[in-house]
XYZ file of C-alpha atoms in Angstrom:
445
model
C -36.628 70.459 24.146
C -38.634 67.258 24.481
C -42.299 67.021 23.595
C -44.908 64.817 22.002
C -47.885 62.855 23.186
C -48.338 60.728 26.317
C -50.479 57.921 27.658
C -49.102 57.905 31.218
C -46.964 60.275 33.235
C -43.718 58.364 32.777
C -41.560 60.741 30.711
C -37.842 61.017 31.429
C -36.941 64.254 29.654
C -38.230 67.652 30.786
C -40.700 68.868 28.209
C -44.276 69.641 27.232
C -46.377 66.565 26.481
C -49.818 66.951 24.905
C -52.536 64.522 23.905
C -55.820 65.111 22.132
C -59.022 63.439 23.188
C -62.552 63.932 21.924
C -65.330 63.981 24.518
C -68.518 61.952 24.342
C -70.986 64.179 22.875
C -46.466 85.014 31.154
C -49.308 84.702 28.884
C -49.660 82.640 25.756
C -50.023 84.283 22.363
C -51.805 82.800 19.356
C -49.084 81.963 16.841
C -49.206 82.513 13.111
C -49.711 79.748 10.570
C -48.485 79.735 7.002
C -45.292 77.721 6.558
C -45.081 75.012 3.882
C -42.246 72.622 3.141
C -41.655 70.674 -0.053
C -38.858 68.506 -1.425
C -38.808 69.287 -5.140
C -36.461 67.946 -7.855
C -35.196 70.965 -9.806
C -32.788 72.048 -12.530
C -30.965 74.676 -10.463
C -30.310 75.722 -6.913
C -28.441 74.523 -3.823
C -28.595 70.775 -3.298
C -29.529 69.072 -0.026
C -30.187 72.181 1.998
C -33.304 73.938 3.275
C -34.021 77.256 1.535
C -36.472 79.717 3.113
C -38.532 81.574 0.501
C -40.797 84.369 1.704
C -44.009 85.191 -0.148
C -43.284 87.705 -2.906
C -39.549 86.990 -3.009
C -37.550 86.747 -6.242
C -37.421 83.027 -6.959
C -34.421 83.168 -9.302
C -31.714 82.678 -6.646
C -33.489 79.541 -5.431
C -34.708 77.886 -8.632
C -32.772 79.620 -11.412
C -35.913 80.918 -13.127
C -38.126 84.016 -12.947
C -41.514 83.946 -11.288
C -43.458 83.421 -14.545
C -41.362 80.477 -15.775
C -43.041 77.056 -15.984
C -40.302 75.672 -13.728
C -41.728 77.814 -10.921
C -45.303 76.633 -11.399
C -45.181 74.671 -8.153
C -44.199 77.737 -6.119
C -46.766 79.948 -7.833
C -49.511 77.452 -7.002
C -48.357 77.114 -3.395
C -48.472 80.887 -2.896
C -51.976 81.410 -4.385
C -54.165 81.034 -1.306
C -57.939 81.057 -1.882
C -60.645 83.628 -2.523
C -61.175 84.031 1.229
C -58.058 82.816 3.024
C -54.473 84.008 2.969
C -51.633 82.417 1.056
C -48.797 80.876 3.076
C -46.109 83.272 4.206
C -43.096 81.016 3.675
C -41.946 77.922 1.797
C -39.132 75.769 3.120
C -37.802 74.426 -0.185
C -35.384 71.517 -0.401
C -33.737 70.346 -3.617
C -32.841 66.658 -3.263
C -29.598 65.206 -4.516
C -29.817 63.268 -7.781
C -27.653 60.494 -9.142
C -26.108 61.348 -12.501
C -26.509 65.108 -12.066
C -23.771 67.323 -13.467
C -22.712 70.944 -13.585
C -22.461 72.569 -17.005
C -19.019 73.877 -17.954
C -17.031 75.491 -20.771
C -13.322 76.056 -21.393
C -12.477 79.053 -23.566
C -8.783 79.676 -23.909
C -7.250 80.033 -20.460
C -10.656 80.477 -18.828
C -12.914 77.713 -17.499
C -16.441 78.563 -16.341
C -18.489 76.065 -14.331
C -22.155 76.413 -13.396
C -22.613 77.062 -9.688
C -25.147 74.230 -9.359
C -25.842 70.998 -11.241
C -28.783 70.808 -13.634
C -29.868 71.636 -17.151
C -30.352 75.310 -16.300
C -26.576 75.602 -16.457
C -26.774 74.913 -20.188
C -28.547 78.281 -20.608
C -25.430 80.152 -19.458
C -22.901 81.711 -21.839
C -19.662 83.569 -21.213
C -18.835 86.522 -23.483
C -15.278 87.928 -23.374
C -14.920 91.331 -25.079
C -11.543 93.011 -25.579
C -11.277 96.653 -24.518
C -9.230 99.298 -26.285
C -8.383 100.930 -22.952
C -6.569 99.773 -20.922
C -4.569 97.558 -23.247
C -4.939 93.741 -22.965
C -8.011 94.146 -20.730
C -11.325 92.356 -21.270
C -14.930 92.603 -20.120
C -16.207 89.186 -19.064
C -20.017 88.928 -19.182
C -22.088 86.099 -17.724
C -25.246 85.758 -19.815
C -28.260 83.668 -18.769
C -31.078 83.167 -21.240
C -29.876 86.172 -23.257
C -29.679 88.504 -20.237
C -26.413 89.799 -18.776
C -26.378 88.952 -15.066
C -22.757 89.797 -14.227
C -19.873 91.762 -15.754
C -16.234 92.042 -14.678
C -13.107 93.619 -16.107
C -9.874 91.647 -16.001
C -6.697 90.766 -17.847
C -6.169 87.205 -16.643
C -8.465 84.322 -15.776
C -7.239 83.969 -12.199
C -8.430 87.475 -11.255
C -12.085 86.797 -12.018
C -14.494 86.284 -9.103
C -17.377 83.842 -9.190
C -20.975 85.115 -9.208
C -24.434 83.731 -8.556
C -24.298 81.628 -11.713
C -20.724 80.444 -12.375
C -17.335 79.931 -10.831
C -14.214 80.787 -12.803
C -10.885 78.977 -12.863
C -7.714 78.940 -14.930
C -4.567 81.018 -15.288
C -3.146 83.131 -18.057
C -4.321 85.919 -20.309
C -7.938 86.094 -21.418
C -8.927 85.842 -25.072
C -11.989 87.341 -26.737
C -15.048 85.227 -27.549
C -18.478 86.218 -28.886
C -20.195 83.743 -26.583
C -19.129 80.389 -25.242
C -22.108 78.342 -24.025
C -21.791 76.038 -21.041
C -22.711 72.444 -21.773
C -23.093 69.129 -19.978
C -25.536 70.224 -17.269
C -27.748 67.306 -16.164
C -30.592 67.090 -13.629
C -30.005 63.424 -12.836
C -32.443 61.048 -11.175
C -33.717 61.492 -7.626
C -33.647 58.241 -5.675
C -35.940 57.433 -2.747
C -33.005 57.718 -0.333
C -32.759 61.448 -1.093
C -36.139 61.951 0.570
C -34.836 60.363 3.762
C -32.093 62.999 3.786
C -34.775 65.653 3.316
C -36.757 64.435 6.312
C -33.647 64.579 8.479
C -32.846 68.081 7.244
C -36.348 69.482 7.733
C -37.006 68.034 11.195
C -35.499 70.977 13.138
C -37.804 73.438 11.337
C -41.350 74.429 12.283
C -43.902 74.070 9.498
C -47.663 73.649 9.126
C -47.850 71.543 5.968
C -45.505 69.188 4.147
C -46.251 68.605 0.456
C -45.286 65.504 -1.498
C -46.165 65.661 -5.204
C -44.729 62.271 -6.173
C -46.140 58.762 -6.420
C -43.416 56.593 -4.846
C -45.179 54.449 -2.254
C -42.013 54.082 -0.167
C -41.636 57.871 0.015
C -45.336 58.290 0.827
C -45.044 55.818 3.695
C -41.868 57.449 4.992
C -43.460 60.901 5.007
C -46.642 59.708 6.718
C -44.571 57.991 9.388
C -42.439 61.118 9.788
C -45.420 63.437 10.285
C -46.867 61.096 12.880
C -43.530 60.629 14.650
C -42.724 64.314 15.054
C -46.172 64.776 16.590
C -45.824 61.829 18.977
C -42.178 62.270 19.904
C -41.312 65.927 19.313
C -44.585 67.741 19.911
C -44.584 69.290 16.423
C -48.048 69.145 14.871
C -48.490 69.485 11.112
C -50.107 67.725 8.163
C -48.869 65.930 5.051
C -50.603 66.792 1.772
C -50.180 64.164 -0.949
C -52.252 62.298 -3.536
C -52.863 58.737 -4.630
C -52.407 57.396 -1.111
C -53.802 53.976 -0.259
C -56.142 54.379 2.707
C -53.929 56.632 4.870
C -56.744 57.024 7.450
C -55.002 59.750 9.444
C -55.959 63.191 10.696
C -52.361 64.188 9.945
C -52.669 63.329 6.216
C -54.688 65.075 3.490
C -55.219 62.873 0.423
C -55.895 65.055 -2.633
C -58.125 63.324 -5.168
C -58.658 65.926 -7.906
C -56.631 67.612 -10.604
C -57.495 70.918 -12.287
C -57.270 72.839 -15.529
C -56.067 76.413 -15.215
C -57.406 79.369 -17.190
C -54.365 79.313 -19.498
C -55.091 75.708 -20.434
C -52.436 74.151 -18.197
C -53.599 70.806 -16.830
C -52.437 69.807 -13.363
C -52.761 66.281 -12.072
C -54.008 65.512 -8.572
C -50.351 65.146 -7.548
C -49.641 68.650 -8.872
C -52.802 70.026 -7.247
C -51.157 69.205 -3.909
C -49.115 72.378 -4.492
C -52.156 74.619 -4.197
C -53.942 72.478 -1.619
C -50.894 72.398 0.648
C -50.422 76.148 0.420
C -54.112 76.827 1.021
C -54.251 74.506 4.029
C -51.177 76.129 5.554
C -52.408 79.662 4.953
C -55.872 79.094 6.435
C -56.203 80.069 10.084
C -57.611 77.979 12.926
C -60.971 79.758 12.616
C -61.312 79.344 8.824
C -62.562 76.508 6.647
C -61.709 75.769 3.029
C -65.048 74.116 2.322
C -66.351 75.777 -0.872
C -63.272 78.023 -0.996
C -62.220 78.616 -4.606
C -58.937 77.794 -6.339
C -57.770 81.037 -8.036
C -57.206 80.643 -11.753
C -58.666 77.129 -11.998
C -61.640 76.570 -14.332
C -62.127 72.783 -14.397
C -61.737 69.924 -11.931
C -60.938 66.359 -12.906
C -62.070 63.703 -12.789
C -65.693 64.758 -13.073
C -67.712 62.994 -10.397
C -71.405 62.363 -9.940
C -73.135 63.271 -6.696
C -72.715 59.704 -5.467
C -69.084 59.821 -6.596
C -68.421 62.832 -4.379
C -70.158 61.111 -1.474
C -67.950 58.058 -1.980
C -64.811 60.214 -2.150
C -65.713 62.020 1.091
C -66.452 58.750 2.867
C -63.010 57.554 1.735
C -61.387 60.648 3.265
C -60.385 62.360 0.022
C -59.879 66.097 -0.424
C -61.694 66.672 -3.725
C -62.588 69.636 -5.923
C -65.590 70.497 -8.076
C -66.309 73.152 -10.698
C -69.224 75.541 -10.305
C -69.832 77.746 -13.361
C -66.133 77.820 -14.258
C -64.916 78.287 -10.676
C -63.141 75.391 -8.958
C -63.973 74.925 -5.273
C -63.153 72.576 -2.423
C -65.948 70.071 -1.848
C -65.168 69.694 1.857
C -62.149 70.637 3.959
C -61.366 67.186 5.351
C -58.369 64.958 5.941
C -58.074 61.213 5.399
C -59.306 60.068 8.828
C -62.131 57.524 8.377
C -61.753 55.263 11.413
C -62.974 56.838 14.627
C -62.329 55.895 18.241
C -63.389 57.150 21.652
C -60.273 59.341 21.832
C -60.047 60.370 18.151
C -63.645 60.984 17.131
C -65.233 62.085 13.889
C -64.655 65.747 14.754
C -60.969 65.284 13.899
C -61.693 64.566 10.221
C -62.301 68.301 9.706
C -59.151 70.221 8.815
C -60.482 73.325 10.552
C -60.501 71.345 13.796
C -56.995 70.063 13.080
C -55.759 73.605 12.436
C -57.217 74.627 15.791
C -55.688 71.665 17.639
C -52.323 72.056 15.916
C -52.263 75.784 16.651
C -53.012 75.241 20.334
C -50.546 72.361 20.673
C -47.711 74.147 18.877
C -48.277 77.413 20.750
C -48.360 75.735 24.158
C -45.313 73.627 23.343
C -43.175 76.511 22.077
C -44.157 79.105 24.651
C -44.258 76.841 27.702
C -40.891 75.412 26.680
C -39.386 78.885 26.382
C -40.953 80.600 29.379
C -42.182 78.078 31.942
C -40.113 74.873 32.133
C -37.434 75.242 34.769
C -38.771 78.702 35.708
C -42.190 78.342 37.349
C -42.496 76.708 40.769
C -44.558 73.540 41.035
C -46.760 74.777 43.858
C -50.231 76.270 44.118
C -49.050 79.693 42.930
C -47.038 78.269 40.062
C -49.881 76.057 38.870
C -52.227 79.025 39.075
C -49.838 80.911 36.800
C -49.970 78.054 34.280
C -53.758 78.064 34.402
C -54.055 81.818 34.001
C -51.845 81.707 30.898
C -53.903 78.941 29.300
C -57.238 80.540 30.156
C -56.187 83.894 28.717
C -54.920 82.212 25.574
C -58.133 80.228 25.044
C -60.273 83.292 25.642
C -58.413 84.906 22.728
C -59.169 81.820 20.619
C -62.827 82.042 21.628
C -63.003 85.761 20.813
C -61.881 84.837 17.283
C -64.507 82.096 16.918
C -62.144 79.166 17.222
C -63.945 77.690 20.242
C -67.196 78.358 22.066
C -68.818 78.009 25.520
C -65.414 78.200 27.202
C -64.767 79.478 30.726
C -61.951 79.212 33.245
C -63.392 76.072 34.851
C -62.647 74.170 31.635
C -58.932 74.318 32.499
C -57.539 72.251 35.338
C -53.868 72.328 36.383
C -52.960 69.724 38.986
C -49.820 68.419 40.617
C -48.440 65.488 38.653
C -47.360 62.091 39.903
C -43.789 63.272 40.464
C -42.666 66.419 42.254
C -41.516 68.104 39.021
C -44.648 67.317 36.973
C -48.008 68.950 36.443
C -51.094 67.542 34.737
C -53.146 69.909 32.601
C -56.694 69.060 31.527
C -58.379 71.312 28.957
C -61.931 70.941 27.660
C -62.927 72.910 24.568
C -65.934 72.992 22.283
C -64.801 73.727 18.741
C -66.583 76.002 16.303
C -67.075 74.558 12.823
C -68.178 76.400 9.707
C -71.707 76.049 8.420
C -71.535 73.400 5.678
C -75.083 72.076 5.439
C -78.117 74.324 5.237
C -81.554 72.711 5.431
C -84.447 74.930 4.361
C -88.123 74.132 4.549
C -90.403 76.308 2.433
C -94.010 76.164 3.488
C -96.346 77.398 0.820
C -100.019 78.090 1.393
């Protein structure tokens, strides 16, 4: 289904086309937020495919490590949420291909075991073959990972063994006993910039709220920023990129993280690594919630330390920065990197709460109109009234939940378009922001 933005009513493909503009001075349902995507180099897991990980899921099948392992730090940070907003509900994880990667393997007698995936995690696997007294010439073959048995089979010959979640078996002939043959040769390899292009192609069909990039390659940063903007303009999919160290991105679709943190256990995370938490928190927050002054669970210090003027400079530059207040790390202000304002894209769009609202409305209208209205509703007075009623009901729900204010039915206009199969929809909304500045005058007599 086509979608995206428009400047004139000249589209060829049937679709839902939406544009945002700031002013001077069947029904639709409010969809859920909370999906994050990240392309992360790893030491285990399927290569070059999108894996869907639900909050609370066992991470071992995806990354090769338990939830408390350092290798899963990025997922743990993504799923933290804040002290007052929910964590994301899902991560779309993609392991990029890497040049020079290799699967660990071992040959023990007639049996060859090969790690299911490339990476150094395969070197933690051992195969133990134990001879049984009954039946004769039969063996128990155990797959051991990090000292824990994860699979056991009974067989006489190598060719009768079935692969498991960790290794594949090959070979022919009778098995021979071994006290533990460790797989070797597993290599992570080096991820090239081209692997991120493959990721962007793979992730495009999926719906997500936030894309995280925790690297520093300028070519990858540029490609991801262009991708996020393109899928909004051409496909009608509205999301944000969360990254760090960007050079003047100046975009409401990009959040530029400028602070690292120290966690309570002493772990220090750079600003690039803090994108994990920031991306998850931004995705989990709803359209009527702000992260300004929301706290980062488990973080005790923010770095670099900034003066008051330093924070002002960072905010003017469109940076998402953190500060520490009595051992609790908080978001200074929930903003994106937009710093250049126009008549259409005004200063209001620098607030991520506003962007969450706009993205929620745009994505909901796109998905639900595409599914239930295009090619179904007549383009006449009655049909256009049906469109309007759906939008009005939807926005009244948004208003009831403090996303917008001062809205009534007259703020929605549905007109016949310039061609017989087109309609033009005009919506005026007044957004609700969170209180961020409190000015108090104390008069003492």
